[in-house]
CSV table of C-alpha atoms in Angstrom, one decimal:
chain,number,residue,atom,x,y,z
A,1,UNK,CA,-23.1,-15.2,5.5
A,2,UNK,CA,-20.4,-17.6,4.3
A,3,UNK,CA,-18.6,-20.0,6.5
A,4,UNK,CA,-15.5,-17.8,6.1
A,5,UNK,CA,-17.4,-14.7,7.1
A,6,UNK,CA,-18.8,-16.5,10.1
A,7,UNK,CA,-15.3,-17.5,11.2
A,8,UNK,CA,-14.0,-14.0,10.8
A,9,UNK,CA,-16.9,-12.6,12.7
A,10,UNK,CA,-16.3,-15.1,15.5
A,11,UNK,CA,-12.6,-14.1,15.6
A,12,UNK,CA,-13.6,-10.4,15.8
A,13,UNK,CA,-16.0,-11.1,18.7
A,14,UNK,CA,-13.2,-12.9,20.6
A,15,UNK,CA,-10.6,-10.1,20.2
A,16,UNK,CA,-10.2,-8.1,23.4
A,17,UNK,CA,-9.9,-4.4,23.0
A,18,UNK,CA,-8.1,-2.0,25.5
A,19,UNK,CA,-10.3,0.4,27.5
A,20,UNK,CA,-9.3,3.0,30.1
A,21,UNK,CA,-10.4,2.7,33.7
A,22,UNK,CA,-12.1,6.0,34.6
A,23,UNK,CA,-12.8,5.5,38.2
A,24,UNK,CA,-12.6,2.8,41.0
A,25,UNK,CA,-15.1,2.9,43.8
A,26,UNK,CA,-14.6,0.6,46.8
A,27,UNK,CA,-17.9,-1.1,47.7
A,28,UNK,CA,-16.8,-3.5,50.5
A,29,UNK,CA,-13.5,-5.0,51.7
A,30,UNK,CA,-13.8,-7.6,48.9
A,31,UNK,CA,-15.7,-5.8,46.1
A,32,UNK,CA,-15.1,-2.7,44.0
A,33,UNK,CA,-16.8,-1.0,41.1
A,34,UNK,CA,-14.7,-0.2,38.1
A,35,UNK,CA,-16.0,2.4,35.7
A,36,UNK,CA,-14.5,1.8,32.2
A,37,UNK,CA,-14.6,4.0,29.1
A,38,UNK,CA,-16.9,2.5,26.5
A,39,UNK,CA,-18.9,4.0,23.8
A,40,UNK,CA,-21.0,1.1,22.6
A,41,UNK,CA,-24.4,-0.1,23.5
A,42,UNK,CA,-25.2,-2.7,26.2
A,43,UNK,CA,-28.5,-4.2,27.2
A,44,UNK,CA,-29.6,-4.9,30.7
A,45,UNK,CA,-28.4,-8.3,31.8
A,46,UNK,CA,-25.5,-8.7,29.4
A,47,UNK,CA,-21.9,-9.3,30.3
A,48,UNK,CA,-18.3,-8.7,29.0
A,49,UNK,CA,-15.2,-10.8,29.1
A,50,UNK,CA,-12.6,-8.8,31.0
A,51,UNK,CA,-8.9,-9.7,30.7
A,52,UNK,CA,-5.4,-8.8,31.5
A,53,UNK,CA,-2.7,-10.0,29.2
A,54,UNK,CA,-0.7,-13.0,30.6
A,55,UNK,CA,-3.0,-13.1,33.6
A,56,UNK,CA,-6.4,-14.3,32.5
A,57,UNK,CA,-9.9,-13.6,31.5
A,58,UNK,CA,-13.3,-13.7,33.3
A,59,UNK,CA,-17.0,-13.0,32.6
A,60,UNK,CA,-18.4,-10.0,34.5
A,61,UNK,CA,-21.9,-8.6,34.3
A,62,UNK,CA,-22.5,-4.9,33.6
A,63,UNK,CA,-23.6,-3.3,36.9
A,64,UNK,CA,-23.9,0.3,35.6
A,65,UNK,CA,-23.8,2.2,32.3
A,66,UNK,CA,-24.0,5.8,31.1
A,67,UNK,CA,-22.7,8.1,28.4
A,68,UNK,CA,-19.3,6.9,27.5
A,69,UNK,CA,-18.8,4.2,30.2
A,70,UNK,CA,-19.9,0.9,31.6
A,71,UNK,CA,-19.3,-0.3,35.2
A,72,UNK,CA,-18.4,-3.7,36.6
A,73,UNK,CA,-18.8,-4.6,40.3
A,74,UNK,CA,-16.2,-7.2,40.9
A,75,UNK,CA,-15.4,-9.5,43.9
A,76,UNK,CA,-11.8,-10.4,44.4
A,77,UNK,CA,-11.9,-14.2,44.2
A,78,UNK,CA,-9.3,-15.4,41.7
A,79,UNK,CA,-6.3,-14.7,39.6
A,80,UNK,CA,-7.9,-12.4,37.1
A,81,UNK,CA,-9.9,-10.4,39.7
A,82,UNK,CA,-6.9,-10.1,41.9
A,83,UNK,CA,-5.1,-8.6,38.9
A,84,UNK,CA,-8.0,-6.2,38.2
A,85,UNK,CA,-7.8,-5.0,41.8
A,86,UNK,CA,-4.2,-4.1,41.2
A,87,UNK,CA,-5.3,-1.6,38.5
A,88,UNK,CA,-6.3,2.0,39.2
A,89,UNK,CA,-7.8,5.0,37.5
A,90,UNK,CA,-6.0,5.5,34.2
A,91,UNK,CA,-5.0,1.9,33.8
A,92,UNK,CA,-5.9,-0.2,30.8
A,93,UNK,CA,-8.4,-3.1,31.1
A,94,UNK,CA,-9.0,-5.3,28.1
A,95,UNK,CA,-12.6,-6.2,27.2
A,96,UNK,CA,-14.6,-8.1,24.6
A,97,UNK,CA,-18.4,-8.1,24.3
A,98,UNK,CA,-21.1,-7.4,25.2
A,99,UNK,CA,-22.5,-11.0,25.2
A,100,UNK,CA,-25.6,-12.8,26.3
A,101,UNK,CA,-29.3,-12.5,26.0
A,102,UNK,CA,-30.6,-9.6,28.2
A,103,UNK,CA,-33.6,-9.3,30.5
A,104,UNK,CA,-36.8,-8.9,28.5
A,105,UNK,CA,-37.2,-5.3,29.7
A,106,UNK,CA,-40.0,-4.4,27.3
A,107,UNK,CA,-42.1,-7.3,28.7
A,108,UNK,CA,-41.5,-6.0,32.2
A,109,UNK,CA,-42.6,-2.4,31.5
A,110,UNK,CA,-46.0,-1.3,32.9
A,111,UNK,CA,-46.3,-4.4,35.0
A,112,UNK,CA,-45.4,-5.1,38.6
A,113,UNK,CA,-41.8,-6.4,38.9
A,114,UNK,CA,-40.3,-8.4,41.7
A,115,UNK,CA,-36.5,-8.5,41.9
A,116,UNK,CA,-34.9,-11.0,44.3
A,117,UNK,CA,-31.1,-10.9,44.6
A,118,UNK,CA,-28.3,-12.1,46.8
A,119,UNK,CA,-24.8,-10.7,47.4
A,120,UNK,CA,-23.1,-9.7,44.1
A,121,UNK,CA,-26.2,-10.9,42.4
A,122,UNK,CA,-27.4,-7.4,42.8
A,123,UNK,CA,-24.9,-6.3,40.2
A,124,UNK,CA,-26.6,-7.9,37.1
A,125,UNK,CA,-29.9,-6.4,38.0
A,126,UNK,CA,-28.8,-2.9,39.0
A,127,UNK,CA,-29.1,-1.4,35.5
A,128,UNK,CA,-32.6,-3.0,35.3
A,129,UNK,CA,-33.6,-1.3,38.6
A,130,UNK,CA,-32.0,2.0,37.4
A,131,UNK,CA,-34.2,1.8,34.2
A,132,UNK,CA,-37.4,1.7,36.2
A,133,UNK,CA,-36.2,4.2,38.8
A,134,UNK,CA,-35.3,6.7,36.1
A,135,UNK,CA,-38.5,6.1,34.1
A,136,UNK,CA,-41.3,5.9,36.8
A,137,UNK,CA,-44.0,6.3,34.1
A,138,UNK,CA,-43.3,2.7,32.9
A,139,UNK,CA,-42.8,1.3,36.4
A,140,UNK,CA,-46.1,0.1,37.8
A,141,UNK,CA,-44.8,-1.3,41.0
A,142,UNK,CA,-41.3,-2.6,41.8
A,143,UNK,CA,-40.6,-4.9,44.8
A,144,UNK,CA,-36.9,-5.5,45.7
A,145,UNK,CA,-35.5,-8.1,48.1
A,146,UNK,CA,-31.7,-7.8,48.3
A,147,UNK,CA,-29.8,-10.0,50.8
A,148,UNK,CA,-26.2,-9.9,52.0
A,149,UNK,CA,-24.2,-12.1,54.2
A,150,UNK,CA,-23.6,-9.3,56.8
A,151,UNK,CA,-23.5,-5.5,56.9
A,152,UNK,CA,-19.9,-5.4,55.8
A,153,UNK,CA,-20.9,-7.3,52.6
A,154,UNK,CA,-23.7,-4.9,51.6
A,155,UNK,CA,-23.3,-3.5,48.2
A,156,UNK,CA,-24.5,-0.2,46.6
A,157,UNK,CA,-25.4,1.7,49.7
A,158,UNK,CA,-26.3,4.9,47.8
A,159,UNK,CA,-28.3,3.1,45.2
A,160,UNK,CA,-30.2,1.0,47.8
A,161,UNK,CA,-31.2,4.1,49.7
A,162,UNK,CA,-32.3,5.7,46.4
A,163,UNK,CA,-34.3,2.6,45.4
A,164,UNK,CA,-36.1,2.6,48.8
A,165,UNK,CA,-37.5,6.0,47.9
A,166,UNK,CA,-39.6,4.6,45.0
A,167,UNK,CA,-39.7,0.8,45.4
A,168,UNK,CA,-41.0,-1.6,47.9
A,169,UNK,CA,-37.7,-2.7,49.4
A,170,UNK,CA,-36.6,-5.4,51.9
A,171,UNK,CA,-32.9,-5.5,52.6
A,172,UNK,CA,-31.7,-8.5,54.6
A,173,UNK,CA,-28.6,-9.9,56.4
A,174,UNK,CA,-27.9,-13.6,56.8
A,175,UNK,CA,-26.2,-12.7,60.1
A,176,UNK,CA,-26.0,-9.7,62.4
A,177,UNK,CA,-28.4,-6.9,63.1
A,178,UNK,CA,-28.1,-3.5,61.6
A,179,UNK,CA,-30.5,-0.6,61.1
A,180,UNK,CA,-32.1,-0.7,57.7
A,181,UNK,CA,-31.9,-4.5,57.4
A,182,UNK,CA,-34.1,-7.4,58.4
A,183,UNK,CA,-32.6,-10.7,59.5
A,184,UNK,CA,-32.6,-14.0,57.6
A,185,UNK,CA,-32.2,-15.3,54.1
A,186,UNK,CA,-34.0,-13.7,51.2
A,187,UNK,CA,-36.2,-16.9,50.9
A,188,UNK,CA,-37.7,-16.1,54.3
A,189,UNK,CA,-39.1,-12.8,53.0
A,190,UNK,CA,-40.5,-13.9,49.6
A,191,UNK,CA,-43.9,-14.7,51.2
A,192,UNK,CA,-44.2,-11.0,52.1
A,193,UNK,CA,-44.7,-10.1,48.4
A,194,UNK,CA,-48.5,-9.8,47.7
A,195,UNK,CA,-48.3,-11.9,44.5
A,196,UNK,CA,-52.0,-12.6,44.5
A,197,UNK,CA,-52.8,-8.9,44.2
A,198,UNK,CA,-50.2,-8.0,41.5
A,199,UNK,CA,-52.1,-9.3,38.5
A,200,UNK,CA,-49.8,-9.7,35.4
A,201,UNK,CA,-46.3,-9.4,36.9
A,202,UNK,CA,-42.7,-10.8,36.5
A,203,UNK,CA,-40.1,-12.0,38.9
A,204,UNK,CA,-36.3,-11.7,38.5
A,205,UNK,CA,-33.9,-13.8,40.6
A,206,UNK,CA,-30.1,-13.5,40.6
A,207,UNK,CA,-27.6,-14.8,43.1
A,208,UNK,CA,-25.6,-17.9,43.9
A,209,UNK,CA,-27.0,-21.0,42.2
A,210,UNK,CA,-28.3,-22.5,45.5
A,211,UNK,CA,-30.0,-19.2,46.4
A,212,UNK,CA,-31.7,-19.0,43.0
A,213,UNK,CA,-32.8,-22.6,43.2
A,214,UNK,CA,-34.4,-22.2,46.6
A,215,UNK,CA,-35.8,-18.7,45.8
A,216,UNK,CA,-37.4,-20.0,42.7
A,217,UNK,CA,-38.9,-22.9,44.5
A,218,UNK,CA,-40.3,-20.5,47.2
A,219,UNK,CA,-41.8,-18.3,44.6
A,220,UNK,CA,-43.6,-21.3,43.0
A,221,UNK,CA,-44.7,-22.3,46.5
A,222,UNK,CA,-46.2,-18.8,46.8
A,223,UNK,CA,-48.3,-19.4,43.7
A,224,UNK,CA,-46.0,-17.8,41.1
A,225,UNK,CA,-46.3,-19.5,37.7
A,226,UNK,CA,-42.9,-20.7,36.4
A,227,UNK,CA,-43.3,-18.7,33.2
A,228,UNK,CA,-43.4,-15.4,35.2
A,229,UNK,CA,-39.9,-16.1,36.7
A,230,UNK,CA,-36.6,-15.1,35.1
A,231,UNK,CA,-33.1,-16.0,36.3
A,232,UNK,CA,-29.5,-15.3,35.2
A,233,UNK,CA,-26.8,-18.0,35.0
A,234,UNK,CA,-24.1,-15.3,34.5
A,235,UNK,CA,-21.7,-17.3,36.9
A,236,UNK,CA,-21.6,-20.1,34.3
A,237,UNK,CA,-20.0,-18.1,31.6
A,238,UNK,CA,-16.6,-19.1,30.2
A,239,UNK,CA,-15.6,-18.3,26.6
A,240,UNK,CA,-18.9,-16.5,25.9
A,241,UNK,CA,-19.2,-17.8,22.3
A,242,UNK,CA,-20.0,-21.5,22.8
A,243,UNK,CA,-16.7,-22.9,21.8
A,244,UNK,CA,-15.1,-24.2,25.0
A,245,UNK,CA,-18.1,-26.1,26.4
A,246,UNK,CA,-17.5,-25.2,30.0
A,247,UNK,CA,-20.9,-23.5,30.3
A,248,UNK,CA,-22.8,-26.5,28.8
A,249,UNK,CA,-25.5,-28.0,31.0
A,250,UNK,CA,-27.0,-31.1,29.4
A,251,UNK,CA,-27.6,-29.8,25.8
A,252,UNK,CA,-27.8,-26.1,26.6
A,253,UNK,CA,-24.9,-23.7,26.0
A,254,UNK,CA,-25.6,-21.1,28.7
A,255,UNK,CA,-23.4,-18.4,27.0
A,256,UNK,CA,-25.3,-18.7,23.7
A,257,UNK,CA,-28.9,-19.3,25.0
A,258,UNK,CA,-28.5,-17.3,28.3
A,259,UNK,CA,-27.3,-16.1,30.7
A,260,UNK,CA,-31.0,-15.0,31.2
A,261,UNK,CA,-33.5,-17.8,31.1
A,262,UNK,CA,-37.1,-18.2,31.9
A,263,UNK,CA,-37.6,-20.5,34.9
A,264,UNK,CA,-39.5,-23.0,32.7
A,265,UNK,CA,-36.0,-23.7,31.2
A,266,UNK,CA,-33.8,-22.7,34.2
A,267,UNK,CA,-35.5,-25.1,36.7
A,268,UNK,CA,-33.9,-27.9,34.7
A,269,UNK,CA,-30.5,-26.4,34.5
A,270,UNK,CA,-29.6,-26.1,38.2
A,271,UNK,CA,-26.7,-28.3,39.3
């Protein structure tokens, strides 16, 4: 590929395209899931850049996908997300992508899988969980620890109930007591996973950076080798093509080499 072709390819990848919002589902008082028309392919763990003209752009992980659509579970925290929350079914949302290295799903198949997520960190792993829920013949054992600040912040109620039917699940709340949830941070429950009995397994961790850092450290404390742990730095994304430098940590461009990293690399990238 010539330099001119590389430049044109980069321009094409950075051009947002209009897509119609098919449905909006309220998750909590602060989060909603937007189902958007899309006919392309995405891999579990990838993200899109969503934008509204004259408002802004933000990276959002895919939380669901199906025939003719992708879903984004978004928390209203800034100018762009506030603008998205002003949209409704039938509105136009601009997108470019998908971007990023995905979860190594094939390496996870036919092995025990432990997924540890906090808050909206459940969104980037939901399609991965759906993959194993819908294909039980390739899911040896799945353990899921999902933590939320309180009951009002708990995402994906229907999906969590569904996952509990087939997976080993622990749902936690930082504060408050509600049926179906245990108390405490997710890190307090990691020792309940029988790692020593799992054999060849993998661990996936997604959430706020401080949660991932302490959850990863707790897994290592429980005897999990670093090479068995995978994390996502999806919150570090910016331009998605390695040009703005905002995602750079030391010499690593997270948008180009991630957002999914093995912990042998990720442990050196935490702020």
